[in-house]
PDB file of C-alpha atoms in Angstrom:
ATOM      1  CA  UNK C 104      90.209 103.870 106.917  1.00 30.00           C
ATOM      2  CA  UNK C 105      91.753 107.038 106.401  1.00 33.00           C
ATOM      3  CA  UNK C 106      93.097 106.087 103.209  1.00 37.00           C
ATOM      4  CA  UNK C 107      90.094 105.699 101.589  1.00 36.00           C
ATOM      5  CA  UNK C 108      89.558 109.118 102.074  1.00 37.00           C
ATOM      6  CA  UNK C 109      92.500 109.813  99.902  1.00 45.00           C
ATOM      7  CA  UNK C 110      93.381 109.674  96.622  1.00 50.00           C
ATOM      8  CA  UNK C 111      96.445 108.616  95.846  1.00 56.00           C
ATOM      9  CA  UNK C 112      98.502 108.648  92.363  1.00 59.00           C
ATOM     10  CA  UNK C 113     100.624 105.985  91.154  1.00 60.00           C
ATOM     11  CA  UNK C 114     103.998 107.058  90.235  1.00 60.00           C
ATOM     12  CA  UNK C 115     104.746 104.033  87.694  1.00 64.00           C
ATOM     13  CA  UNK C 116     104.625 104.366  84.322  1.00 53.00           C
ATOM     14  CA  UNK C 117     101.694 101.926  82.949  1.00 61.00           C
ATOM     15  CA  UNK C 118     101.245 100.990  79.251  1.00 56.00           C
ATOM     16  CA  UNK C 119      98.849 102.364  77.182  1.00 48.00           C
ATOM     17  CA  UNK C 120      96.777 100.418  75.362  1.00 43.00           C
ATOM     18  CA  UNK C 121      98.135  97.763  73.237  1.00 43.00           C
ATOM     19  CA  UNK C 122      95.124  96.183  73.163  1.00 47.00           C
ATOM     20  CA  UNK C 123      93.250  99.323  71.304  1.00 37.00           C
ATOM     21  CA  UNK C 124      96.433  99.334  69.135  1.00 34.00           C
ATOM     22  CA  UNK C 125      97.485 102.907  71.106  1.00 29.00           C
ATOM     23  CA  UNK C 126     100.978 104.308  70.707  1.00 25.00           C
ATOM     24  CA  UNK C 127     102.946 102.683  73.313  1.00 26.00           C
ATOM     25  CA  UNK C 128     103.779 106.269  75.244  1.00 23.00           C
ATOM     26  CA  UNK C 129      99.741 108.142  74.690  1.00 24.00           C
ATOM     27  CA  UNK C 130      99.184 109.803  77.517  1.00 27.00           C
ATOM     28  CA  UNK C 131     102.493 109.623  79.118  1.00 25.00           C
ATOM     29  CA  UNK C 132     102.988 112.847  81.142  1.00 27.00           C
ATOM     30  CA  UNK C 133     106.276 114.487  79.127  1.00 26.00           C
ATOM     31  CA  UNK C 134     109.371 113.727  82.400  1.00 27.00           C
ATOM     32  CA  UNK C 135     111.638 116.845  83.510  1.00 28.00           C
ATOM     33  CA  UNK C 136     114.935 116.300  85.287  1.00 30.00           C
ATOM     34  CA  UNK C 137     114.815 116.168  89.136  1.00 31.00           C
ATOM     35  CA  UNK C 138     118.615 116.584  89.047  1.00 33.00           C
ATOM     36  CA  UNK C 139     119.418 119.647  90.595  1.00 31.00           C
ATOM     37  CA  UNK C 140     117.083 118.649  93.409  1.00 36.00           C
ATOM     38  CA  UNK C 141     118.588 114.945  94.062  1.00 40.00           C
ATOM     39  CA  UNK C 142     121.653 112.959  95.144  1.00 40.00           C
ATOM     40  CA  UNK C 143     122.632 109.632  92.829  1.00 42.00           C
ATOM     41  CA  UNK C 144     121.740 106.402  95.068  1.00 45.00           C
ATOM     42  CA  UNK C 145     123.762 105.145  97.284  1.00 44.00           C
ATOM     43  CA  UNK C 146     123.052 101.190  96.330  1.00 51.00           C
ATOM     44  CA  UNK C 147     121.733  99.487  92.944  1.00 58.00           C
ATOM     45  CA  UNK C 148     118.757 100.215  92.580  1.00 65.00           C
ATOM     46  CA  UNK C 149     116.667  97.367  91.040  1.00 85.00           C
ATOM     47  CA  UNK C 150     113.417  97.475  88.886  1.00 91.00           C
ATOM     48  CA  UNK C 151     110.337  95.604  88.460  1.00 94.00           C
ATOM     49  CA  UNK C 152     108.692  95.174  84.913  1.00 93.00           C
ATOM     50  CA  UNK C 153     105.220  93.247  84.762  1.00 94.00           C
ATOM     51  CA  UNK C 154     104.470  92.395  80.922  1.00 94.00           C
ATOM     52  CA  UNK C 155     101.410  90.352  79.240  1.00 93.00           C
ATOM     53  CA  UNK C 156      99.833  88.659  76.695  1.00 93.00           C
ATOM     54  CA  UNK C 157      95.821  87.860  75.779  1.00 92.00           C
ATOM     55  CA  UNK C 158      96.159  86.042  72.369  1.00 92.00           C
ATOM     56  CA  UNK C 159      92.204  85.954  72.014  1.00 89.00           C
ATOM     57  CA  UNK C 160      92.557  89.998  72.652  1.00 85.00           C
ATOM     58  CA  UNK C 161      95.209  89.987  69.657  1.00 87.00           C
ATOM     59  CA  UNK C 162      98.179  90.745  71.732  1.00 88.00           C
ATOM     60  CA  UNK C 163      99.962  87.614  70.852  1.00 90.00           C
ATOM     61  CA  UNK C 164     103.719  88.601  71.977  1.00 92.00           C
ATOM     62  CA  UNK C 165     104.234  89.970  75.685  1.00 92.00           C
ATOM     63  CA  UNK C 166     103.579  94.084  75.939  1.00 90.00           C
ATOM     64  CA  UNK C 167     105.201  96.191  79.044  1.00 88.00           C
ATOM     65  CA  UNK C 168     102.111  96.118  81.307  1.00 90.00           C
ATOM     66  CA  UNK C 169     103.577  98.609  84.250  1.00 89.00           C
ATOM     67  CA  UNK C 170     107.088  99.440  85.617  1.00 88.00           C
ATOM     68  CA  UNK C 171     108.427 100.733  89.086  1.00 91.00           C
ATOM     69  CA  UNK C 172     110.967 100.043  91.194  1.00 92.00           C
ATOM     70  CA  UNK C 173     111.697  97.547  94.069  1.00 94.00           C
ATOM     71  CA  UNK C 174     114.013  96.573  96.563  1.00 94.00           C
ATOM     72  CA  UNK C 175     115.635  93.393  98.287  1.00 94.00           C
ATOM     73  CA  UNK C 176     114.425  92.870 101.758  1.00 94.00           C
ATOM     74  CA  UNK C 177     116.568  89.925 104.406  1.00 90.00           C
ATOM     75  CA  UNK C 178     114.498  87.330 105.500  1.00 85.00           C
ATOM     76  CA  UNK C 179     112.762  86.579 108.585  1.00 80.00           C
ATOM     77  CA  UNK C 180     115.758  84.931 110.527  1.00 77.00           C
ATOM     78  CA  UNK C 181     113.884  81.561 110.342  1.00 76.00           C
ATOM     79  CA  UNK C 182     113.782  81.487 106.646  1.00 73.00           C
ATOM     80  CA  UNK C 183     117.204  82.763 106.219  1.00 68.00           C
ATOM     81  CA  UNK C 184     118.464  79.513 104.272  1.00 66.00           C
ATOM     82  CA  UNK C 185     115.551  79.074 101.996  1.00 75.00           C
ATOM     83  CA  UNK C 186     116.733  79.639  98.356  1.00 87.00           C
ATOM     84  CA  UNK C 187     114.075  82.665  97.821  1.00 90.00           C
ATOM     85  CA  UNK C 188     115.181  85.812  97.872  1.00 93.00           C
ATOM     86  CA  UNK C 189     112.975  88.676  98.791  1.00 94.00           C
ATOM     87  CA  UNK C 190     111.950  91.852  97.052  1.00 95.00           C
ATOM     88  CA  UNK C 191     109.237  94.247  97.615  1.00 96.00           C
ATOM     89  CA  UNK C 192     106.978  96.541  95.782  1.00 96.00           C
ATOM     90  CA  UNK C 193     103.301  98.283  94.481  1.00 95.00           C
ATOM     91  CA  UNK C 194     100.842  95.948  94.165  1.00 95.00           C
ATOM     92  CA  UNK C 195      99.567  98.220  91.347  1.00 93.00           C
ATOM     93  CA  UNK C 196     102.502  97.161  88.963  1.00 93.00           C
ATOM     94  CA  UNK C 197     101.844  93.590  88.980  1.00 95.00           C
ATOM     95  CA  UNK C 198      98.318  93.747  89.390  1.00 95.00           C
ATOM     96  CA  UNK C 199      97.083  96.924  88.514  1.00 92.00           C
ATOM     97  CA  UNK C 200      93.589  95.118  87.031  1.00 92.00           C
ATOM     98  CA  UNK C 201      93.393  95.416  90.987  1.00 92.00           C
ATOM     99  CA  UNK C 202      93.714  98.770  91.568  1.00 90.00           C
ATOM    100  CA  UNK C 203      91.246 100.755  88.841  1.00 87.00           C
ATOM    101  CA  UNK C 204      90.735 103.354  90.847  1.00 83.00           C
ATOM    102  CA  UNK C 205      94.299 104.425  89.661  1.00 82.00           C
ATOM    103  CA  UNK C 206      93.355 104.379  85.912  1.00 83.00           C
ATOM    104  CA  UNK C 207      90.726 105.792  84.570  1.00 81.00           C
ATOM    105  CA  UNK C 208      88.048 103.876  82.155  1.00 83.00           C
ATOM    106  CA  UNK C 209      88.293 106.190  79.528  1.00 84.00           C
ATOM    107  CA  UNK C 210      92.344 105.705  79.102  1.00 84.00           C
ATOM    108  CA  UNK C 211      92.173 101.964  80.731  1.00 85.00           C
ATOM    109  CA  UNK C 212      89.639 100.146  79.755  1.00 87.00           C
ATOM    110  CA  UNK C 213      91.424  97.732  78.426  1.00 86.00           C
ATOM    111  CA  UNK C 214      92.809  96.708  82.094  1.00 89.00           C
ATOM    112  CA  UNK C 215      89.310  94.991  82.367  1.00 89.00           C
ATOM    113  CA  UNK C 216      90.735  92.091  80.261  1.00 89.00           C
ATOM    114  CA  UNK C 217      93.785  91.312  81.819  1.00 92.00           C
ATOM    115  CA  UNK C 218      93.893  88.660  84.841  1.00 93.00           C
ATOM    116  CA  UNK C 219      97.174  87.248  86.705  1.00 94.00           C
ATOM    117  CA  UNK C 220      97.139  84.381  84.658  1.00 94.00           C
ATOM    118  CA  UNK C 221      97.892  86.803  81.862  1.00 95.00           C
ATOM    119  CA  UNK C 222     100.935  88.177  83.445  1.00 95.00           C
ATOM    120  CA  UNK C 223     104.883  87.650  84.072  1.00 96.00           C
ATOM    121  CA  UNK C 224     106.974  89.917  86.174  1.00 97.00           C
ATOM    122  CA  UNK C 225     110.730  90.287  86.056  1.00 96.00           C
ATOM    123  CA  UNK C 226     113.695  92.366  87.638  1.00 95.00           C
ATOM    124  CA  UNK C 227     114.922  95.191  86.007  1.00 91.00           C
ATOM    125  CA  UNK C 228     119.108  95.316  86.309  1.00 87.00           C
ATOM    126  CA  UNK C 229     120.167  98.764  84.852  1.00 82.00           C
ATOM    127  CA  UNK C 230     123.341 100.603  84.186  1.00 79.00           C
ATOM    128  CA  UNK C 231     123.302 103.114  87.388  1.00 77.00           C
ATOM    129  CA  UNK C 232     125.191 105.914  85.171  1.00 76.00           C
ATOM    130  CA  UNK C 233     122.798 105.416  82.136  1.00 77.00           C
ATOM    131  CA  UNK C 234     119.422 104.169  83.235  1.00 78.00           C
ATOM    132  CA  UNK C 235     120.053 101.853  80.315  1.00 81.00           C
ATOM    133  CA  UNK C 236     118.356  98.040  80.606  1.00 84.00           C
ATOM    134  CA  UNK C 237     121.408  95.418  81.315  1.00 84.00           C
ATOM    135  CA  UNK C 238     119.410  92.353  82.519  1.00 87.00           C
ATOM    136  CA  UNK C 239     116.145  91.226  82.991  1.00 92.00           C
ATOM    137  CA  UNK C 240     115.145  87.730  84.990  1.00 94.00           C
ATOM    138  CA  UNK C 241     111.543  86.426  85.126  1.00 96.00           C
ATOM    139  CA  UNK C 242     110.733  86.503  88.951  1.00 96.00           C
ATOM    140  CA  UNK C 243     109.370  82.913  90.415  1.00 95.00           C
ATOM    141  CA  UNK C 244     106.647  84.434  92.397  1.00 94.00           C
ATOM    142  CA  UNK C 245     104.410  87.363  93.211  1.00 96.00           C
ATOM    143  CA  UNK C 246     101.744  87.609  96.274  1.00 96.00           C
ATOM    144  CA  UNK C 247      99.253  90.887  96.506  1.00 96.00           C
ATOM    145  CA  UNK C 248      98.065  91.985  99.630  1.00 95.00           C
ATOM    146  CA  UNK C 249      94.922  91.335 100.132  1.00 92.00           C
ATOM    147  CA  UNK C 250      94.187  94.868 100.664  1.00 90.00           C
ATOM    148  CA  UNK C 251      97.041  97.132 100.854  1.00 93.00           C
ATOM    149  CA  UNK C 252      99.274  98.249  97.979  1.00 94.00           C
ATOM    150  CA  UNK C 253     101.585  96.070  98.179  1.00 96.00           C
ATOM    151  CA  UNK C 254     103.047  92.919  96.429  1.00 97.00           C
ATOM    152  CA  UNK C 255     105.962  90.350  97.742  1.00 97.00           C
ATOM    153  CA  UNK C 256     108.821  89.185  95.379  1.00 97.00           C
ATOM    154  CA  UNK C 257     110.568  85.818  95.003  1.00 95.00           C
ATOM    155  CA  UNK C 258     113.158  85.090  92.898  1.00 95.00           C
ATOM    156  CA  UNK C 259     115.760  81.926  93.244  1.00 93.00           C
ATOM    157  CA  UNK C 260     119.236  82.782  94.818  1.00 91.00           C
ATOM    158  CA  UNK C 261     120.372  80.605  92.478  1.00 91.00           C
ATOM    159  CA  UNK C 262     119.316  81.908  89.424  1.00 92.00           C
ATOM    160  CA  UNK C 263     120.481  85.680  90.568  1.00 90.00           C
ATOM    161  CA  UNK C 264     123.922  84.015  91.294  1.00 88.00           C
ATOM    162  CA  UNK C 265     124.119  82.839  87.798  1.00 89.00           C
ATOM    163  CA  UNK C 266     123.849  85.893  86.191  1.00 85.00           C
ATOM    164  CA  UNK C 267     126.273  87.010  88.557  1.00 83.00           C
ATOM    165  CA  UNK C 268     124.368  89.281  90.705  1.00 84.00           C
ATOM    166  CA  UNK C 269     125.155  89.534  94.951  1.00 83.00           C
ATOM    167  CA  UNK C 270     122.072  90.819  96.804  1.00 84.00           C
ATOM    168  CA  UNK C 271     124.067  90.455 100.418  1.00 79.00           C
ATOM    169  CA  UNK C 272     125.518  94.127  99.689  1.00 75.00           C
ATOM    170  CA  UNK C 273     121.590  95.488  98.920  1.00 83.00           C
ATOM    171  CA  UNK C 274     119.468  92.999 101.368  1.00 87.00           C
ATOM    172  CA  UNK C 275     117.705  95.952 103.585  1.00 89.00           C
ATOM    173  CA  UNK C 276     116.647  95.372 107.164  1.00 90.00           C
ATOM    174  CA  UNK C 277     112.960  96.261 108.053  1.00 90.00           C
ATOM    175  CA  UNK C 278     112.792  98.018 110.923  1.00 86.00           C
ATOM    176  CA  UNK C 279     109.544  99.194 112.582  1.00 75.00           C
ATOM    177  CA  UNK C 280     110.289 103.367 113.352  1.00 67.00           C
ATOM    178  CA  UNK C 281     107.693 103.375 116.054  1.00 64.00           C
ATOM    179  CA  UNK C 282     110.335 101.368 118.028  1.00 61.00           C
ATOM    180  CA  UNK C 283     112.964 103.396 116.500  1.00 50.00           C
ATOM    181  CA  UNK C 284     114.518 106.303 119.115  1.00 42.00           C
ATOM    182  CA  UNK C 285     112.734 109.831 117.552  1.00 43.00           C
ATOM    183  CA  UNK C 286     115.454 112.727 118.115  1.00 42.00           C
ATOM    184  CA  UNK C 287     114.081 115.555 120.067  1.00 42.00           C
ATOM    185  CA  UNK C 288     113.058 118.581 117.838  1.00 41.00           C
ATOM    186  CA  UNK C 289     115.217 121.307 118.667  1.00 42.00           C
ATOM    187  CA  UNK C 290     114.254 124.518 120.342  1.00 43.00           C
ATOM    188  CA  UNK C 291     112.337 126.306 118.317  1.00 42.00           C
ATOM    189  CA  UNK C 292     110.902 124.373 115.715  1.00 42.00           C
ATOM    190  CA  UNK C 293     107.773 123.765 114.937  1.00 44.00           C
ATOM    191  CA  UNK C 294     106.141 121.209 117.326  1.00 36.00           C
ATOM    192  CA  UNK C 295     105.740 119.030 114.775  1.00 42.00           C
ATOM    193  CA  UNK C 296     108.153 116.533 115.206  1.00 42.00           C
ATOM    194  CA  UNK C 297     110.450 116.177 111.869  1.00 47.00           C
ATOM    195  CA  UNK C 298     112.631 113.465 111.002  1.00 79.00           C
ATOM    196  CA  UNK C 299     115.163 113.103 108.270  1.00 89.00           C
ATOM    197  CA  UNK C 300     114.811 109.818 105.898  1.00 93.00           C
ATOM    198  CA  UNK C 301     115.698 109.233 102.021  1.00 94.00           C
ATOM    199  CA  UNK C 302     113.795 107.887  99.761  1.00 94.00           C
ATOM    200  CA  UNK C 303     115.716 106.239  96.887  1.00 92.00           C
ATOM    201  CA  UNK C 304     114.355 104.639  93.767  1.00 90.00           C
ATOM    202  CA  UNK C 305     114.549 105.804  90.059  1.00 87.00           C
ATOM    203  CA  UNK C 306     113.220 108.515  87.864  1.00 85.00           C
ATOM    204  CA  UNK C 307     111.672 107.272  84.188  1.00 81.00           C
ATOM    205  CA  UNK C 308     112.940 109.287  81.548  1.00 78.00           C
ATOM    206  CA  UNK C 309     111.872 108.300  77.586  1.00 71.00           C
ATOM    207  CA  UNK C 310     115.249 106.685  75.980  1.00 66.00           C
ATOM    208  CA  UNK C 311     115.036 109.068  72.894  1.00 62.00           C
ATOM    209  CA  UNK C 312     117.195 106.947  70.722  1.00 64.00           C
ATOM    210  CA  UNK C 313     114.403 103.957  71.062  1.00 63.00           C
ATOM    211  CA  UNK C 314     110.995 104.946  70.928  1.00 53.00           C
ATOM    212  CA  UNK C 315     109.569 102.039  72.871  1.00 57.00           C
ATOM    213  CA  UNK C 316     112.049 102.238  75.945  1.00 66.00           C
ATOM    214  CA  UNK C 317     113.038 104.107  78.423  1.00 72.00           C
ATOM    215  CA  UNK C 318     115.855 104.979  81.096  1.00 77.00           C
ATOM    216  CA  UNK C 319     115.678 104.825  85.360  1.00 81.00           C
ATOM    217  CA  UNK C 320     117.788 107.036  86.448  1.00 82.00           C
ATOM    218  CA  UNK C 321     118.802 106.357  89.872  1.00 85.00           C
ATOM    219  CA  UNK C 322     118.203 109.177  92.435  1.00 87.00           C
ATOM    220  CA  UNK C 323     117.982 109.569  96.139  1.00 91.00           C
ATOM    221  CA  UNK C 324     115.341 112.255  97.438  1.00 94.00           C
ATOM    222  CA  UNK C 325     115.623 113.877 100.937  1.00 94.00           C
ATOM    223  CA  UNK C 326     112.218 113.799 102.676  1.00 94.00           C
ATOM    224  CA  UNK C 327     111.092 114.358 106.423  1.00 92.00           C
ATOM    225  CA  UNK C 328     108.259 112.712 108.568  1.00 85.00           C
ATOM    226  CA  UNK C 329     105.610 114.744 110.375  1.00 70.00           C
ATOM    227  CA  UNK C 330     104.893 111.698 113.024  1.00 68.00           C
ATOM    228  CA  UNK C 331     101.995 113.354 114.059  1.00 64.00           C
ATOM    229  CA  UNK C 332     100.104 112.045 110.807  1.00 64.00           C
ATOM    230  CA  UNK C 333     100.623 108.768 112.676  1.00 60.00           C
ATOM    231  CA  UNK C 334      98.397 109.683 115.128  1.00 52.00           C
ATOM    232  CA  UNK C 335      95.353 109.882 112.396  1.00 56.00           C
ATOM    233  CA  UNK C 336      97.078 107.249 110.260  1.00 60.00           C
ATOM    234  CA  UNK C 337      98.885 104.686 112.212  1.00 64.00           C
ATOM    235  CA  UNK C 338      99.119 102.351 108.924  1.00 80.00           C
ATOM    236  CA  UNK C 339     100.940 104.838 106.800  1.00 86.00           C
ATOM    237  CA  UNK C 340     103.097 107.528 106.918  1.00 88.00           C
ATOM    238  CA  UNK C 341     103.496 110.840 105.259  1.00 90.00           C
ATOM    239  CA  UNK C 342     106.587 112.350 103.516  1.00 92.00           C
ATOM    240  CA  UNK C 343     107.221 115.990 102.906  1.00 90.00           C
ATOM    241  CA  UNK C 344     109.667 116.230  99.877  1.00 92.00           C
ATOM    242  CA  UNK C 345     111.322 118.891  98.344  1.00 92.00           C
ATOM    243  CA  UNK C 346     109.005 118.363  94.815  1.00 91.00           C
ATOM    244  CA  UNK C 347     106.273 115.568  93.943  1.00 89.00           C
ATOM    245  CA  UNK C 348     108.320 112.285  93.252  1.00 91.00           C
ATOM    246  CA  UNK C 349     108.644 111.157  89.794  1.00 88.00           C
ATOM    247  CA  UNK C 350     107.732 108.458  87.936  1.00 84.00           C
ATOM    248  CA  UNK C 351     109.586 105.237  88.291  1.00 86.00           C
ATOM    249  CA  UNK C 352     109.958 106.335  92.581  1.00 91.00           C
ATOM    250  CA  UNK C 353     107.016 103.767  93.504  1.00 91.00           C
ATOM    251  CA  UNK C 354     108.077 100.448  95.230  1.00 94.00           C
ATOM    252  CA  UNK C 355     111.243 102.173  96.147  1.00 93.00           C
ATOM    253  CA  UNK C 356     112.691 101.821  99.883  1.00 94.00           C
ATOM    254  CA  UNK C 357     112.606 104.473 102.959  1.00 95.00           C
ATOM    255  CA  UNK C 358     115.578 104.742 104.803  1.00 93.00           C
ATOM    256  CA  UNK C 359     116.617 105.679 107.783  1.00 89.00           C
ATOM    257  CA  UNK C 360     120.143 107.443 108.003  1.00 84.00           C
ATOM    258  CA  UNK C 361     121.317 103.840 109.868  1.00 82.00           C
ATOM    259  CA  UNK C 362     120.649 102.375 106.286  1.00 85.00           C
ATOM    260  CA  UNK C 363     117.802  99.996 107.676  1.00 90.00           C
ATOM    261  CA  UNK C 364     114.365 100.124 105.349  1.00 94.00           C
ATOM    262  CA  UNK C 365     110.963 101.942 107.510  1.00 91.00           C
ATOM    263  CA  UNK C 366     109.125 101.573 104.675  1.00 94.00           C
ATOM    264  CA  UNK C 367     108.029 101.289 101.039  1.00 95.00           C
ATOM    265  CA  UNK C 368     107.481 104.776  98.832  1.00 95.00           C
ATOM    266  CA  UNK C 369     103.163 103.778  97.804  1.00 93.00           C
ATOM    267  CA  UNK C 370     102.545 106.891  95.746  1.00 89.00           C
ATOM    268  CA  UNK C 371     101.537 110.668  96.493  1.00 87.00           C
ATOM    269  CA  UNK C 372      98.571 112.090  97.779  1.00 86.00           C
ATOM    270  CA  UNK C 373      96.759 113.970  95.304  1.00 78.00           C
ATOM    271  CA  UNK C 374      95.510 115.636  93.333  1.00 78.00           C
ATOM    272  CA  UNK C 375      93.705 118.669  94.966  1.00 76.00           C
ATOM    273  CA  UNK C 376      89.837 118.752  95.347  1.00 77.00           C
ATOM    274  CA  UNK C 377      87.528 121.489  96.455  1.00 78.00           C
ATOM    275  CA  UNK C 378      85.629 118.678  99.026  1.00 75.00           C
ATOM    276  CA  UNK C 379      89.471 117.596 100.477  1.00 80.00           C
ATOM    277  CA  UNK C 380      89.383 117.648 103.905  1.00 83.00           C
ATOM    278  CA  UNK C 381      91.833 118.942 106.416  1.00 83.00           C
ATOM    279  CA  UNK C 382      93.929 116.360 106.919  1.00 81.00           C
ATOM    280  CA  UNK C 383      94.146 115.862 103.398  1.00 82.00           C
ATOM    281  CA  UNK C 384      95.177 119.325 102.834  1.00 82.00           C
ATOM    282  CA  UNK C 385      97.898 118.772 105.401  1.00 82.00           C
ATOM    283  CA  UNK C 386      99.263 116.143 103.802  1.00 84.00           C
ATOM    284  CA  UNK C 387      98.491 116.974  99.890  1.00 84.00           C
ATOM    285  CA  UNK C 388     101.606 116.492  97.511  1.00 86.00           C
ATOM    286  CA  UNK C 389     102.900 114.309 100.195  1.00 89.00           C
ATOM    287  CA  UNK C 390     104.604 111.025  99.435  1.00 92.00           C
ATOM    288  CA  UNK C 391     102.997 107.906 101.390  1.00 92.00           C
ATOM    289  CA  UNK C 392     104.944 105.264 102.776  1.00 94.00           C
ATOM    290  CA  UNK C 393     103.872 101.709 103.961  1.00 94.00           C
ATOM    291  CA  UNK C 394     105.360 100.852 107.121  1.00 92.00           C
ATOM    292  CA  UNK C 395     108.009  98.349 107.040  1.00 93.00           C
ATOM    293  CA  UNK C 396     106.446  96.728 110.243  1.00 92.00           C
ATOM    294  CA  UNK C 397     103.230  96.063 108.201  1.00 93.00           C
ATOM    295  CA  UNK C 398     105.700  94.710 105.506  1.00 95.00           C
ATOM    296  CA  UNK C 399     107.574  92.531 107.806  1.00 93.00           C
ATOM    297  CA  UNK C 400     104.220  90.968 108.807  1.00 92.00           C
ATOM    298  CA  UNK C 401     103.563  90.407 105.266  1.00 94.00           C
ATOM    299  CA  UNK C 402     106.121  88.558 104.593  1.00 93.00           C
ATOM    300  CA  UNK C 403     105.935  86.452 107.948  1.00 90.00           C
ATOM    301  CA  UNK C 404     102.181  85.959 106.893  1.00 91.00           C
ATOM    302  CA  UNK C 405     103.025  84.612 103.486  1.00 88.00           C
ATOM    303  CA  UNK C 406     106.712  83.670 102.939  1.00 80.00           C
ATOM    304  CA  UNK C 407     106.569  80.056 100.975  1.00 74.00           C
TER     305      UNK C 407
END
């Protein structure tokens, strides 16, 4: 409930409107480099690119509909020798018809006539030096929450293996962090307890040499927890970072320093109104995270 008192902003870069005939990039916020305030990833990072079509529209040949990233996820141990492998990410990429309240009519209105049917989704491979597009592979499935946002990934083992692609090395492990040992703040910190996580994922930067593409740059941002936001909103949790992730950051895993996944990076809280109320003013800028135990359920809930 307390989301809906919050409004968050998607941090992936949807398409203007092709069906309006709109330059690809109107209204694209111009990107600056996060650089000097990031690490480079420490695994591939992955994307996720949802395109479509509406022929009786005019838009005969598939158009980028919304881009973020995603991550592979292991399987619930009894599904560990199905041939589906598992990725996660925003429901708002692959069905952000579903989620208007992140696009405005004026901009958007467009989104109105575009249903699932009109859709395909596919994995982003990209040069992790570059940003540059290697490989993309349609995905074989894609389930929405019914009410979070949040959207499961399939994708044949078979087909990735093909291409040549091992997910073993970048398979996370969801782990739920309220059964997760919290270090003791030191002395003399605030008593808000703080702990350390990374979110990783990739920055979209306009590929100046091509006017209708663009670069993910991978990046790793340092964030902390305030776990007592968890006490007023036990199905998400809040991230203080060092500047308001980028574009390109949604649908990108939380990790612990262990390695193992707490979560998936939802969007930021924002922006600033004078009616916000004090929690949202404690928590404004923030990143918000779904919790990987609500993910893991998910899955369980829906796996083929």
């Amino acid at each position: 409930a307390i989301m809906r008192l919050l409004l968050l902003q998607s941090l992936s870069r949807l398409a203007p409107s092709a069906l309006s005939g709109a330059s690809r990039w109107r209204n694209i916020p111009q990107q600056r480099s996060y650089s000097h305030a990031s690490v480079p990833a420490s695994r591939p990072v992955f994307g996720l690119a949802s395109y479509f079509r509406k022929p009786e529209q005019g838009v005969h040949d598939y158009e980028v509909l919304s881009r973020s990233s995603l991550f592979f996820v292991k399987p619930p141990t009894r599904f560990a020798n199905n041939d589906l492998a598992i990725m996660v990410s925003t429901g708002h990429v692959t069905h952000p018809f579903l989620f208007r309240q992140y696009y405005n009519s004026e901009d958007y209105g467009w989104l109105d006539f575009v249903t699932e049917e009109d859709t395909v989704h596919r994995i982003q491979i990209r040069d992790p030096v570059s940003g540059g597009l290697v490989q993309e592979l349609d995905l074989d499935g894609a389930i929405p929450h019914s009410n979070l946002d949040l959207v499961v990934l399939y994708i044949s083992t078979r087909k990735l293996h093909n291409f040549g692609i091992d997910i073993n090395p970048v398979q996370l492990q969801l782990v739920d962090n309220n059964k997760q040992d919290t270090p003791s703040a030191p002395n003399g910190t605030d008593a808000q307890q703080m702990q350390q996580v990374s979110c990783e994922g990739f920055e979209v930067q306009e590929d100046k040499t091509k006017s209708d593409e663009y670069l993910a740059k991978p990046m790793t941002v340092q964030a902390t927890i305030n776990t007592s936001t968890m006490i007023k909103s036990a199905d998400r949790l809040f991230l203080h970072t060092p500047f308001r992730l980028p574009l390109g950051m949604c649908g990108g895993p939380v990790l612990r320093g262990t390695g193992s996944c707490m979560g998936m990076i939802e969007g930021i809280v924002g922006p600033a109104a004078p009616s916000d109320t004090p929690f949202k003013k404690q928590v404004l800028d923030n990143a918000v995270v779904i919790p990987a135990a609500t993910i893991s359920q998910f899955i369980e809930d829906t796996y083929p």
